[in-house]
C-alpha positions as MATLAB code, in Angstrom:
seq = 'KIKNFDLLIGINEYPNFIKIEELKREVLRYEGAIVDKQTRDNLKNIFINILHYAEIVKIIDPYFNFEPVAGDKIRYMDTIHIICENTSVRHNNNLPAIIEIHTSVKSILNNDKIIDWKFVQNWESIINDLEKKYNHKIEVNIWEEDKSKDEWHERYIITDQCALSIGKGTDIS';
ca = [
       0.000    0.000    0.000;
       1.393    3.379   -0.989;
       0.443    6.340    1.182;
      -0.622    9.616   -0.365;
       1.004   12.828    0.774;
      -0.859   13.947    3.874;
       0.862   17.294    4.118;
       2.843   19.619    1.908;
       5.238   22.031    3.571;
       6.881   24.924    1.794;
       8.940   28.012    2.491;
       6.722   30.200    0.291;
       2.985   30.701    0.307;
       1.142   28.431   -2.117;
      -2.403   27.063   -2.027;
      -2.616   23.875    0.082;
       0.886   24.403    1.534;
       1.594   25.057    5.183;
       4.485   27.368    5.914;
       7.125   25.771    8.125;
       6.699   28.325   10.898;
       2.951   27.544   11.031;
       3.472   23.807   11.365;
       2.106   22.237   14.546;
       4.471   19.713   16.157;
       1.787   17.044   16.576;
       1.424   16.870   12.782;
       4.878   15.319   12.609;
       4.025   12.407   14.888;
       5.736    9.145   14.068;
       3.433    6.468   12.676;
       6.053    3.912   11.692;
       7.089    2.626    8.308;
       5.246    0.432    5.883;
       7.569   -2.370    4.835;
       6.449   -3.983    1.596;
       8.268   -6.354   -0.705;
      10.327   -4.339   -3.156;
       8.594   -5.014   -6.493;
       8.605   -3.320   -9.877;
       4.988   -2.179   -9.383;
       5.660   -0.756   -5.901;
       8.744    1.114   -7.094;
       6.916    2.466  -10.140;
       4.022    3.663   -7.967;
       6.473    5.491   -5.711;
       8.440    7.119   -8.536;
       5.749    7.876  -11.098;
       4.379   11.039   -9.483;
       7.717   12.617   -8.660;
       9.388   11.853  -12.005;
       6.812   12.934  -14.596;
       7.731   16.623  -14.408;
      11.387   16.149  -13.512;
      14.007   17.496  -15.882;
      16.894   16.369  -13.672;
      16.992   13.168  -11.600;
      19.844   12.228   -9.286;
      20.053    8.655   -8.067;
      22.260    8.570   -4.989;
      22.888    4.991   -3.973;
      26.296    3.619   -2.929;
      25.198    0.113   -3.951;
      23.861    0.989   -7.412;
      25.505   -1.189  -10.069;
      24.749   -3.275  -13.119;
      26.103   -6.529  -11.707;
      24.661   -9.783  -13.050;
      22.651  -11.800  -10.529;
      20.645  -15.001  -11.037;
      20.496  -15.985  -14.717;
      20.243  -13.051  -17.121;
      18.968  -10.688  -14.398;
      21.061   -7.556  -13.827;
      20.903   -5.615  -10.560;
      19.178   -2.226  -10.748;
      18.179   -2.750  -14.401;
      14.449   -2.654  -13.572;
      15.066    0.415  -11.433;
      16.866    2.397  -14.118;
      14.187    1.468  -16.686;
      11.397    2.630  -14.349;
      13.234    5.913  -13.807;
      13.941    6.442  -17.520;
      10.384    5.494  -18.580;
       8.760    7.897  -16.146;
      11.120   10.891  -16.182;
      10.014   14.037  -17.997;
       6.978   12.465  -19.675;
       4.548   15.222  -18.712;
       1.601   15.523  -21.078;
       3.028   12.592  -23.090;
       5.807   14.823  -24.463;
       8.674   12.482  -23.502;
      11.152   15.315  -23.204;
      14.867   14.634  -22.775;
      16.120   14.848  -19.199;
      19.379   14.494  -17.312;
      19.728   11.446  -15.082;
      22.739   11.337  -12.778;
      23.778    8.147  -11.038;
      25.960    8.661   -7.956;
      27.415    5.457   -6.554;
      30.410    4.169   -4.637;
      33.625    2.930   -6.208;
      32.683   -0.424   -4.643;
      30.273   -0.869   -7.556;
      33.167   -1.449   -9.983;
      35.581   -3.363   -7.749;
      36.290   -7.052   -8.224;
      36.707   -9.563   -5.375;
      40.323   -8.416   -4.883;
      39.104   -4.807   -4.320;
      40.670   -3.642   -7.604;
      38.781   -1.689  -10.285;
      37.556   -4.180  -12.845;
      37.466   -2.494  -16.259;
      34.970   -5.100  -17.499;
      32.478   -3.581  -15.034;
      33.208   -0.102  -16.417;
      32.737   -1.308  -20.011;
      29.501   -3.021  -19.001;
      28.257    0.268  -17.483;
      29.154    2.152  -20.679;
      27.301   -0.341  -22.850;
      24.158   -0.272  -20.688;
      24.159    3.534  -20.410;
      24.575    3.932  -24.184;
      21.612    1.596  -24.789;
      19.464    3.462  -22.248;
      20.304    6.869  -23.740;
      19.332    5.668  -27.231;
      16.098    4.087  -26.019;
      14.850    6.925  -23.794;
      16.568   10.021  -25.236;
      17.873   11.054  -21.798;
      21.431   12.093  -20.975;
      22.752    9.709  -18.305;
      25.814   10.654  -16.283;
      27.568    8.286  -13.893;
      29.539    9.604  -10.926;
      31.550    7.048   -8.979;
      32.790    8.266   -5.611;
      35.428    6.929   -3.297;
      34.445    7.113    0.339;
      36.438    9.020    2.905;
      37.576    6.176    5.160;
      37.960    8.531    8.120;
      34.200    9.218    8.122;
      31.148    7.030    8.473;
      30.505    4.679    5.582;
      28.113    6.033    2.976;
      24.801    4.194    3.279;
      21.767    6.408    2.614;
      19.931    6.261   -0.718;
      17.992    9.107   -2.349;
      16.178   10.088   -5.515;
      16.510   13.846   -5.973;
      14.812   15.767   -8.769;
      14.756   19.426   -9.688;
      11.409   19.543   -7.849;
      11.632   17.247   -4.829;
      13.649   14.593   -3.021;
      12.883   11.149   -1.682;
      14.849    9.174    0.891;
      14.781    5.444    0.207;
      16.201    3.653    3.217;
      15.484    0.219    1.784;
      17.227    1.040   -1.491;
      16.001    0.823   -5.056;
      17.127   -2.637   -6.175;
      14.292   -5.019   -6.948;
      16.310   -7.925   -8.390;
];
């Protein structure tokens, strides 16, 4: 079950928005999380409303990769297709958008913790195919973590209009 937005909060005055300084503390009460199986339909239902008008989408996930799993299945492939299919499709215009993937260097390391160039070539091939199919520009940013700080764990989808924290991650393989 996907919850609708119960409340919209903004810093400016808009119809149906509550200004932050007018927010009553009891409105922010904790009701717990709904934990559902991560499926293609659930992920699409979550993303569809925030991606339709997006011109820029940033996927921030330190575990995001295109690693083969069981059989022909590739991790995060369903996720990237859902994002590409639903980004910037307002009024059925299918406008080009920019999709940025931010992930950890761990996504291209082999078992010996060395960059595996086959992984990089695989990424390039998949990204090229996605760009041709959906007419979006896809950029990949691979970050190395600062070992002196906490390990990077949080996952987000950030658009030019809103942001979504996804604690459970976006992989549905």
